[in-house]
mmCIF file of C-alpha atoms in Angstrom:
data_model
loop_
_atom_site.group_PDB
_atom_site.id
_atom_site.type_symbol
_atom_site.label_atom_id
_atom_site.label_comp_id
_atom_site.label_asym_id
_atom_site.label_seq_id
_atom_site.Cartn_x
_atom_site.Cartn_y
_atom_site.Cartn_z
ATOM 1 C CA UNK A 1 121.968 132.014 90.857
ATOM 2 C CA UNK A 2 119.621 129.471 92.839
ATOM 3 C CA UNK A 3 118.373 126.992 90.436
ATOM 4 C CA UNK A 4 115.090 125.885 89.968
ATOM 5 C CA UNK A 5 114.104 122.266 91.397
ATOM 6 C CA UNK A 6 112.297 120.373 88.565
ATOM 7 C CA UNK A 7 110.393 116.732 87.804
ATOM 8 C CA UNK A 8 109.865 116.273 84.127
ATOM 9 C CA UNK A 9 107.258 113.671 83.764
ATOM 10 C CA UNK A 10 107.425 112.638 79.992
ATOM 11 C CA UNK A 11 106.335 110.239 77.586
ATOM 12 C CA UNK A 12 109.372 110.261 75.086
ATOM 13 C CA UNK A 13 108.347 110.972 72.345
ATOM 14 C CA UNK A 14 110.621 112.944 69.364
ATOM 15 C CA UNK A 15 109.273 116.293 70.705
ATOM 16 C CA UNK A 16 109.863 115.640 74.516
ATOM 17 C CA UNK A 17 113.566 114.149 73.921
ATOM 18 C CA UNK A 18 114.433 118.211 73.038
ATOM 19 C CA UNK A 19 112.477 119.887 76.550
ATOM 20 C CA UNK A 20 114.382 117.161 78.246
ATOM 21 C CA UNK A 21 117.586 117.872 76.442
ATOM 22 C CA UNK A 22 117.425 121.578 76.854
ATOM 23 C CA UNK A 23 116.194 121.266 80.354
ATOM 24 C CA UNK A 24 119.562 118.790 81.118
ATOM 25 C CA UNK A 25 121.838 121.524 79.902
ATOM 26 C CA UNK A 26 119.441 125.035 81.166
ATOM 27 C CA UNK A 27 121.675 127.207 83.694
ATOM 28 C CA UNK A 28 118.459 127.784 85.754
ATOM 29 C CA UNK A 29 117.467 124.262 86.275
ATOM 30 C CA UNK A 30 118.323 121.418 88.903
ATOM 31 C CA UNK A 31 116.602 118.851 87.073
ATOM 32 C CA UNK A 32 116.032 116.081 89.836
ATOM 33 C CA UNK A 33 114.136 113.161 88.400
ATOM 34 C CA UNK A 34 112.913 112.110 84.686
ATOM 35 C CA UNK A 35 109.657 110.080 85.646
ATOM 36 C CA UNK A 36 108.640 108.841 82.055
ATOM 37 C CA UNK A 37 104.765 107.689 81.488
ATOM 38 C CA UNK A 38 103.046 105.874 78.715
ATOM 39 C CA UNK A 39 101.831 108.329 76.309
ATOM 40 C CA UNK A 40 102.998 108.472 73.111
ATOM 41 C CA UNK A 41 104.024 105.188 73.082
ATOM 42 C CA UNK A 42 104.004 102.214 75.538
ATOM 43 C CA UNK A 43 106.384 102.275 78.817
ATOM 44 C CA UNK A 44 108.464 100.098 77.928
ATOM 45 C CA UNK A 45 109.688 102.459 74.595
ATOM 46 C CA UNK A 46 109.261 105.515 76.760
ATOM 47 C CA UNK A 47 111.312 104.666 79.961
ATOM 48 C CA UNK A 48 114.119 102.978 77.197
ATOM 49 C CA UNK A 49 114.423 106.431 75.063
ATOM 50 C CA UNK A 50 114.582 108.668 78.528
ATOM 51 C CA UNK A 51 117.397 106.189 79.787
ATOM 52 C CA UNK A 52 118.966 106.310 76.268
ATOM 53 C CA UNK A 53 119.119 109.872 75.868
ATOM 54 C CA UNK A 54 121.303 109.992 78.967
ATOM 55 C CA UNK A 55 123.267 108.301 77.907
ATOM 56 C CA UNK A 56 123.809 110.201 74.774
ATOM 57 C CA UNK A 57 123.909 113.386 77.083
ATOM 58 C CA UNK A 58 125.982 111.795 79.462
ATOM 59 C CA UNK A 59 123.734 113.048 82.465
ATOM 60 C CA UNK A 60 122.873 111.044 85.181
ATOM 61 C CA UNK A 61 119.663 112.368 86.668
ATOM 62 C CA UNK A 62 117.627 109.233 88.299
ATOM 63 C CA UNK A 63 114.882 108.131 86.242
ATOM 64 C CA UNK A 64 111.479 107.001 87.970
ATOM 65 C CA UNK A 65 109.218 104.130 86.365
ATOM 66 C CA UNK A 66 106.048 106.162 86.062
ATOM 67 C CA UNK A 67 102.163 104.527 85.111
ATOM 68 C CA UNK A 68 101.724 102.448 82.406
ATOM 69 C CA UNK A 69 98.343 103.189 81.355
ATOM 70 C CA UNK A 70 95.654 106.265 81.999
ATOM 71 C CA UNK A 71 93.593 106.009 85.203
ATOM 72 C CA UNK A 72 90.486 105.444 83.619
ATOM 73 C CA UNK A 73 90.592 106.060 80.130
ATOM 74 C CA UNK A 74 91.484 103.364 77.287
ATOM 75 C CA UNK A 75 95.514 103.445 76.456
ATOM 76 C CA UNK A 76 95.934 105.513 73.272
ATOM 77 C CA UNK A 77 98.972 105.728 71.214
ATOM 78 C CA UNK A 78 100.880 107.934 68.734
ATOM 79 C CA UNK A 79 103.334 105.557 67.045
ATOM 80 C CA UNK A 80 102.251 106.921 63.801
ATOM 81 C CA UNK A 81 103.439 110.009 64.658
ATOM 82 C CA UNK A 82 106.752 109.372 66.599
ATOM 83 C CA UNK A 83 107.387 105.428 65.393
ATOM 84 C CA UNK A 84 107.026 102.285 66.895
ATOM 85 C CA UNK A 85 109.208 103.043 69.815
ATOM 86 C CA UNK A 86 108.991 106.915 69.811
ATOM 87 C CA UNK A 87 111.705 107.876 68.706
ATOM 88 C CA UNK A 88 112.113 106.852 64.683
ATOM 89 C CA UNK A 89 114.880 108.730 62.803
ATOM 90 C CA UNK A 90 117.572 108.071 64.646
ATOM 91 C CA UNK A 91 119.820 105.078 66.937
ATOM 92 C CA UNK A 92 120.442 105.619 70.657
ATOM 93 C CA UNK A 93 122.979 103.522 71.901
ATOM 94 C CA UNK A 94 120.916 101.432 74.309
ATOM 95 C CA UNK A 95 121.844 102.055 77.779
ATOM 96 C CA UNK A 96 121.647 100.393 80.685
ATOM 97 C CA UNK A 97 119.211 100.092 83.833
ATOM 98 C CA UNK A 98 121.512 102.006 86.314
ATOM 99 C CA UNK A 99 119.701 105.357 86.378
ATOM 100 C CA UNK A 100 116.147 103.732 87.776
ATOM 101 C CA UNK A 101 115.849 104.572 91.135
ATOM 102 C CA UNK A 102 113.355 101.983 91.964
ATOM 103 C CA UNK A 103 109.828 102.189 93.888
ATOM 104 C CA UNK A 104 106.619 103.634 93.341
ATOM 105 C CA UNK A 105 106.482 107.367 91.145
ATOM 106 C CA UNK A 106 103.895 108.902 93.320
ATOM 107 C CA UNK A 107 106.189 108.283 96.555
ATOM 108 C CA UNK A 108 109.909 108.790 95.186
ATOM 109 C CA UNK A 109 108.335 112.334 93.909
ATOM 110 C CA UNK A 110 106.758 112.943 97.102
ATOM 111 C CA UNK A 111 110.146 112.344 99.080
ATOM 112 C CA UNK A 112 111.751 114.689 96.417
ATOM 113 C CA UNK A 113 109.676 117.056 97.162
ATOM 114 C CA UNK A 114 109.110 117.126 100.932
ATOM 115 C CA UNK A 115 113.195 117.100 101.310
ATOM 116 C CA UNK A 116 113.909 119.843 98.610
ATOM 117 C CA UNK A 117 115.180 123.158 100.765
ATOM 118 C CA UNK A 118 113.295 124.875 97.605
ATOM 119 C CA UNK A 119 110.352 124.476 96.615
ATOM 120 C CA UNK A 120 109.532 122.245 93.081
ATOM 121 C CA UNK A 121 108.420 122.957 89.792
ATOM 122 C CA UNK A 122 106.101 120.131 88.117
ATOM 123 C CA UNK A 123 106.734 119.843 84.132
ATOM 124 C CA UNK A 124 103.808 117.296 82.756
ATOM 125 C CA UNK A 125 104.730 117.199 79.053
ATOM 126 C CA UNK A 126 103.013 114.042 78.450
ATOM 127 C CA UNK A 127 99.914 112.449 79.633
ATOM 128 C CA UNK A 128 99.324 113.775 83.402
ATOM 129 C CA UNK A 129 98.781 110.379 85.595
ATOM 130 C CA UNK A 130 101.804 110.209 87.746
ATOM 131 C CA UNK A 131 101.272 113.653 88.992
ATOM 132 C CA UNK A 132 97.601 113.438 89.791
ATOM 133 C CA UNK A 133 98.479 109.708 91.600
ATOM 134 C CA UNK A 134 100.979 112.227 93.416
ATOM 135 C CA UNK A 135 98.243 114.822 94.628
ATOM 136 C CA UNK A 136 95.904 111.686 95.622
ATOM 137 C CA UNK A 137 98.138 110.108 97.528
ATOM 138 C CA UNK A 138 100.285 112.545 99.360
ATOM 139 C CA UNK A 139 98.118 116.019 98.825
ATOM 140 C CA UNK A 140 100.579 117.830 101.496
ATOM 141 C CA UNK A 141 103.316 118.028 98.916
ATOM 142 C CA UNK A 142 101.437 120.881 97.235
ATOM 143 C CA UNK A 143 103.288 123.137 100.178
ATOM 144 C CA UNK A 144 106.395 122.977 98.613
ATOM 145 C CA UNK A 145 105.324 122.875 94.754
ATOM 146 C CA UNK A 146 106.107 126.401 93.073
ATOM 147 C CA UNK A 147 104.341 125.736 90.265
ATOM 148 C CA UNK A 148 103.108 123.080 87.181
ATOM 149 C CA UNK A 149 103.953 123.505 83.647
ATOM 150 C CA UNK A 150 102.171 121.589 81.293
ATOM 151 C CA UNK A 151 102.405 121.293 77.294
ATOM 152 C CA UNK A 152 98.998 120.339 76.562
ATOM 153 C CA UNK A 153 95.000 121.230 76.203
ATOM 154 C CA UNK A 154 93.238 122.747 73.181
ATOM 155 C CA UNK A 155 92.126 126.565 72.764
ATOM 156 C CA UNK A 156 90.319 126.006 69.751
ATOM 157 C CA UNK A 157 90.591 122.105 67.335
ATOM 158 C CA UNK A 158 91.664 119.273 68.775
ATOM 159 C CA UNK A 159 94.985 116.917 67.428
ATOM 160 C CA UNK A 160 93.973 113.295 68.619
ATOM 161 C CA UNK A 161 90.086 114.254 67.761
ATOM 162 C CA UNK A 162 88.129 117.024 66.864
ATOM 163 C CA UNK A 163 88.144 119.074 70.184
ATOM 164 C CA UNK A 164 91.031 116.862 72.099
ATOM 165 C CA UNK A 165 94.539 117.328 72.582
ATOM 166 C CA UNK A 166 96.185 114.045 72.803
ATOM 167 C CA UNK A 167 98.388 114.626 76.104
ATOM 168 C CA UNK A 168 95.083 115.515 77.822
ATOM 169 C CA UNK A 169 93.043 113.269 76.027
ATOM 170 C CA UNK A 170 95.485 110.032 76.815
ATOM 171 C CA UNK A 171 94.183 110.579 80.728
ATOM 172 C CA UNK A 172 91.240 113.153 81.197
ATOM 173 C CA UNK A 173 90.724 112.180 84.758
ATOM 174 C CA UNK A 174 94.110 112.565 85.786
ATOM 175 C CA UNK A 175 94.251 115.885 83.655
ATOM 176 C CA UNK A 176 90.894 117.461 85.467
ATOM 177 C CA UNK A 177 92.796 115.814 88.744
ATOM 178 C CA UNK A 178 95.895 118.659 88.110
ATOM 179 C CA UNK A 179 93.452 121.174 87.070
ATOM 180 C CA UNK A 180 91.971 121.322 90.278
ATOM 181 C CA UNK A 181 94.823 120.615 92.418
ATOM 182 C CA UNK A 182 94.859 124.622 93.227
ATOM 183 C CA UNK A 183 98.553 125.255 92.398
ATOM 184 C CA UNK A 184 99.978 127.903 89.620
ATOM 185 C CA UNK A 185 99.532 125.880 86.469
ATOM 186 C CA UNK A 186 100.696 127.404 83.213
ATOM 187 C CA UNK A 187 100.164 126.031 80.020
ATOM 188 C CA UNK A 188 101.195 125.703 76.752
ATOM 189 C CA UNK A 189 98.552 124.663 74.611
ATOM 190 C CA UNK A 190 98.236 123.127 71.452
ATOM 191 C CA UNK A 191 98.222 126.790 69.594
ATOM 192 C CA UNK A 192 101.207 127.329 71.189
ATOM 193 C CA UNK A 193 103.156 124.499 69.566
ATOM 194 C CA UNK A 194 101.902 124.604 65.875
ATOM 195 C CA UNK A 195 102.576 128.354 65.978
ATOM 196 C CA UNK A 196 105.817 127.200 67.197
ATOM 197 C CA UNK A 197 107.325 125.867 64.214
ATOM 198 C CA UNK A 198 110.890 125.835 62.746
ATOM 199 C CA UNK A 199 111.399 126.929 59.109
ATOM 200 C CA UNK A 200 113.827 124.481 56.950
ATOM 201 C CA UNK A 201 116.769 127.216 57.046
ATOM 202 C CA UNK A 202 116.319 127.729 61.140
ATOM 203 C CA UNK A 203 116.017 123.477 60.981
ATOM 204 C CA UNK A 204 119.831 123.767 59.204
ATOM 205 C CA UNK A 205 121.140 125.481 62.206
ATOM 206 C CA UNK A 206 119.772 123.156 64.588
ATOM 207 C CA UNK A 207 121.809 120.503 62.555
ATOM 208 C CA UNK A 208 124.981 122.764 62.838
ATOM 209 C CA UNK A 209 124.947 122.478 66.603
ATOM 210 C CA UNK A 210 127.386 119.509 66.976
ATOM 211 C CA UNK A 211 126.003 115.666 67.903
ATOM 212 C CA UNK A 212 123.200 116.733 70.134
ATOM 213 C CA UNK A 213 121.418 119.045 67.028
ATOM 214 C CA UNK A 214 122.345 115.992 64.364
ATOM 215 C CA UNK A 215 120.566 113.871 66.807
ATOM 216 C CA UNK A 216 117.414 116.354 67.052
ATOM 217 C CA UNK A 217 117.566 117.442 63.425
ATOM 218 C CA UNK A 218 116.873 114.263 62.791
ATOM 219 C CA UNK A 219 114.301 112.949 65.027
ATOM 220 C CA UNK A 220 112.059 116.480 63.827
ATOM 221 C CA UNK A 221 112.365 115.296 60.250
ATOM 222 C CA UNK A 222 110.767 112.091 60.695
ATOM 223 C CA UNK A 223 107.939 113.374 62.458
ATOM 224 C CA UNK A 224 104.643 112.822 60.448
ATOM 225 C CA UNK A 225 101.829 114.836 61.403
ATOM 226 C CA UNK A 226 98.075 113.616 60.964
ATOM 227 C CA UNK A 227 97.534 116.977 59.277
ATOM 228 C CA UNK A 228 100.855 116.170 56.930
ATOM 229 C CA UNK A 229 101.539 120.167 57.624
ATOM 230 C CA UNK A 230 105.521 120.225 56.272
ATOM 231 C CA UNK A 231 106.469 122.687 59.000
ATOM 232 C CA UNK A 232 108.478 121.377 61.901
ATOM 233 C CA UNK A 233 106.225 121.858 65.133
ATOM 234 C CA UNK A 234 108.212 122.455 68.644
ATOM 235 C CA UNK A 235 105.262 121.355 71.016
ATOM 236 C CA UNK A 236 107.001 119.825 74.318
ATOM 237 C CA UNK A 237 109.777 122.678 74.374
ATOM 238 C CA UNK A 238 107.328 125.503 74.715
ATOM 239 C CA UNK A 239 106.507 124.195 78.184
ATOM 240 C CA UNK A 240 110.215 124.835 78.989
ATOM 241 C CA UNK A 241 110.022 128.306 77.328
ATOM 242 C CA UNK A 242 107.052 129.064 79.726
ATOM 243 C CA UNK A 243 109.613 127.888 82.436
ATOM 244 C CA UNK A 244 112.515 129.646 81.590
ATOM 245 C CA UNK A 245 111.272 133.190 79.662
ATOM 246 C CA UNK A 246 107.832 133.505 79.748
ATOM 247 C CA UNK A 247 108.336 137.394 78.464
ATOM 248 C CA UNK A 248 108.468 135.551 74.888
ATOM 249 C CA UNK A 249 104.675 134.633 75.358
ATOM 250 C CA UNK A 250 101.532 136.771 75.973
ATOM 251 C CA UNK A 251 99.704 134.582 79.162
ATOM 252 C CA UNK A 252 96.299 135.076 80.044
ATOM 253 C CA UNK A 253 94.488 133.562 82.811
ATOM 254 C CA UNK A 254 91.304 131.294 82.372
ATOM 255 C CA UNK A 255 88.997 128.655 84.253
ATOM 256 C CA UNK A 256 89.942 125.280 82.218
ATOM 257 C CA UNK A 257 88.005 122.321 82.948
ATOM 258 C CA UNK A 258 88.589 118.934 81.292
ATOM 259 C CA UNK A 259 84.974 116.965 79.919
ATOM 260 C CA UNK A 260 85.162 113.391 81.480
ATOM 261 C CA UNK A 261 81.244 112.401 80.049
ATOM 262 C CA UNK A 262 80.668 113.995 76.216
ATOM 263 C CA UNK A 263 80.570 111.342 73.624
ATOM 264 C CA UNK A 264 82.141 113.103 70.939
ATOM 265 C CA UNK A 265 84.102 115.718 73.396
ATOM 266 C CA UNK A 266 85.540 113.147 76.110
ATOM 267 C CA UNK A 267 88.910 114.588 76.799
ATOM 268 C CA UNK A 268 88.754 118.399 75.523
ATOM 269 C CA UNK A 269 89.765 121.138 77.158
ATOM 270 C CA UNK A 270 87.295 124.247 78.367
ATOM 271 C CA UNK A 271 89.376 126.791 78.593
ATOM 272 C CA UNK A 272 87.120 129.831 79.886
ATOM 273 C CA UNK A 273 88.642 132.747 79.432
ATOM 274 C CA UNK A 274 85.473 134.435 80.377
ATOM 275 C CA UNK A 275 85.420 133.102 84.400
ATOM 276 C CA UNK A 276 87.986 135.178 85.349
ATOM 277 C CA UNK A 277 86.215 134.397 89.143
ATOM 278 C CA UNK A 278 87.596 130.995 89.126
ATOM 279 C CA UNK A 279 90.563 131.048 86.641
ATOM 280 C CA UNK A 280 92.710 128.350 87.399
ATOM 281 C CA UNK A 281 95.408 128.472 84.712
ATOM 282 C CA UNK A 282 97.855 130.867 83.003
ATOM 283 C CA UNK A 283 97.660 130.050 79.268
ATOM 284 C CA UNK A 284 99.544 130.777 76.347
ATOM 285 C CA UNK A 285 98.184 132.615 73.501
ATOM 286 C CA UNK A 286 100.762 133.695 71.859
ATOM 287 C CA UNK A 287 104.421 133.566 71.152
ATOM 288 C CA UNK A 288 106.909 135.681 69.545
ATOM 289 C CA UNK A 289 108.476 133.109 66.932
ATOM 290 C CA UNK A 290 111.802 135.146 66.423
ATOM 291 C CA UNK A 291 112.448 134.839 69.718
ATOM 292 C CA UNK A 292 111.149 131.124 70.486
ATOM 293 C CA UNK A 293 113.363 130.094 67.538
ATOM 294 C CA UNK A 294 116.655 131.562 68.490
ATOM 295 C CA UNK A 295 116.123 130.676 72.232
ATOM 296 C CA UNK A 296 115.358 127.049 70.984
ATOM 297 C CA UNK A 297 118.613 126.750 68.613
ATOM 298 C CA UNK A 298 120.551 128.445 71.390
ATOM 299 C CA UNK A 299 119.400 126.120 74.067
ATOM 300 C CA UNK A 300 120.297 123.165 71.572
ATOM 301 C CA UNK A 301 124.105 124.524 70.862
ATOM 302 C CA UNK A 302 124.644 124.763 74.763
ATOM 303 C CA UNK A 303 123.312 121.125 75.318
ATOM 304 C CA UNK A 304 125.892 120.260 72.910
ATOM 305 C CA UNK A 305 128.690 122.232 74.528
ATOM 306 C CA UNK A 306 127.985 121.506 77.931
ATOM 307 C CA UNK A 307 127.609 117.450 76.636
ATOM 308 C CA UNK A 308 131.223 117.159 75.751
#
């Protein structure tokens, strides 16, 4: 079986340490580079918790400094969601520098890409700046990008304000920047991960599955959502279900356009499933839960095998 090339840009984040560890450990991926972004929290906590968790994985995938801020928008932040340094609920042991491959995001990612035999997938499960500075700077990579999956945008109600989805709204510009860079995009929207929720008793087996699902069990029970909804929402790894099976979704192609100039709308997503004409996106609408959830404890149990 070939494997699929992949850069996971990420802001880590509780949700995006499990797509990264299940991405690590997937039988179809060649995970080439972490590149982790501020988002959720500042750089600093979110290049520290990437470098962290490999160590706890015991991978060694090179890790990229990606942007520190949005590329116009004012920095945002979700610490009351995911802690002062992302990641409350539970201790890495701190690692070490050694994984940074050092230089610029944009270039290092263009380089992986140009040299790759295959071509790359693009997962953007944070705030999307380091892949538009990518498509601005060196717009020929596109030839040998399969495809971009991105955990983010809002159907219907926004999560960081009324109509805005915080990974979009934390860089707009660089979101509308993707949206147009004329490459397969599918996305998991916000829908997506609230419908994606674990139950307490399917949360107990996720605990059962060794270090890795102690570790995860209990990062997910310290998240506090703004809504204070009790269930136990899987956003960032139904970007890497889209990846690995999208049969477990329903997908339906729309025209999404991100608003850069409302007052009260600046960073929500138009997702126009009416202009079929100039759809630009795959997104998903629905997902069978049975199926997300077993895939999802599954995926966890074989990170923890494969760890050891």
């Amino acid at each position: 079986m070939t494997k699929k090339p992949l850069i996971i840009s990420t802001d880590p984040g509780i949700d995006d340490i499990a797509a990264m560890t299940i991405s690590l450990f997937a039988d179809e991926l060649d995970v080439r580079m972490i590149v982790p972004t501020w988002g959720n929290v500042a750089l600093e906590y979110t290049l520290q918790n990437a470098l962290d968790l490999e160590k706890f994985l015991h991978t060694k995938v090179p890790v990229v400094v990606g942007a520190n801020q949005p590329l116009v928008a004012p920095k945002i932040s979700a610490a009351s969601v995911h802690g002062k340094t992302g990641i409350a609920g539970y201790e890495f042991e701190k690692a070490d520098r050694s994984l940074i491959k050092p230089g610029l995001a944009a270039t290092l990612m263009a380089e992986e890409i140009k040299n790759s035999p295959e071509k790359v997938t693009l997962l953007g499960i944070g705030p999307l700046t380091d892949f538009a500075l990518l498509f601005k700077q060196y717009p020929e990579v596109k030839d040998n990008v399969e495809q971009i999956v991105i955990m983010g945008g809002n159907i219907g109600r926004g999560n960081h304000s009324p109509l805005a989805e915080y990974n979009i709204a934390g860089d707009p510009e660089a979101a509308q920047v993707v949206f147009h860079s004329s490459l397969p995009i599918k996305v998991a929207p916000l829908e997506i991960g609230n419908k994606a929720h674990l139950l307490p008793d399917q949360m107990t087996k996720v605990k059962e599955c060794g270090e890795v699902g102690d570790m995860l069990y209990a990062l997910f029970s310290h998240i506090h959502e703004p809504d204070g909804d009790p269930h136990i929402k899987i956003y960032d790894p139904t970007a890497v279900g889209i990846l690995l099976h999208p049969e477990m979704f329903t997908m339906k192609k729309a025209n999404v356009e991100i608003e850069l100039r409302g007052q009260f709308t600046y960073g929500a997503s138009v997702i126009n499933f009416m202009d079929q004409e100039h759809a630009n996106a795959e997104i998903a609408t629905d997902v069978d839960l049975e199926k997300f959830a077993k895939w999802f404890i599954d995926s966890i149990e074989k990170a923890d095998q494969g760890r050891e």
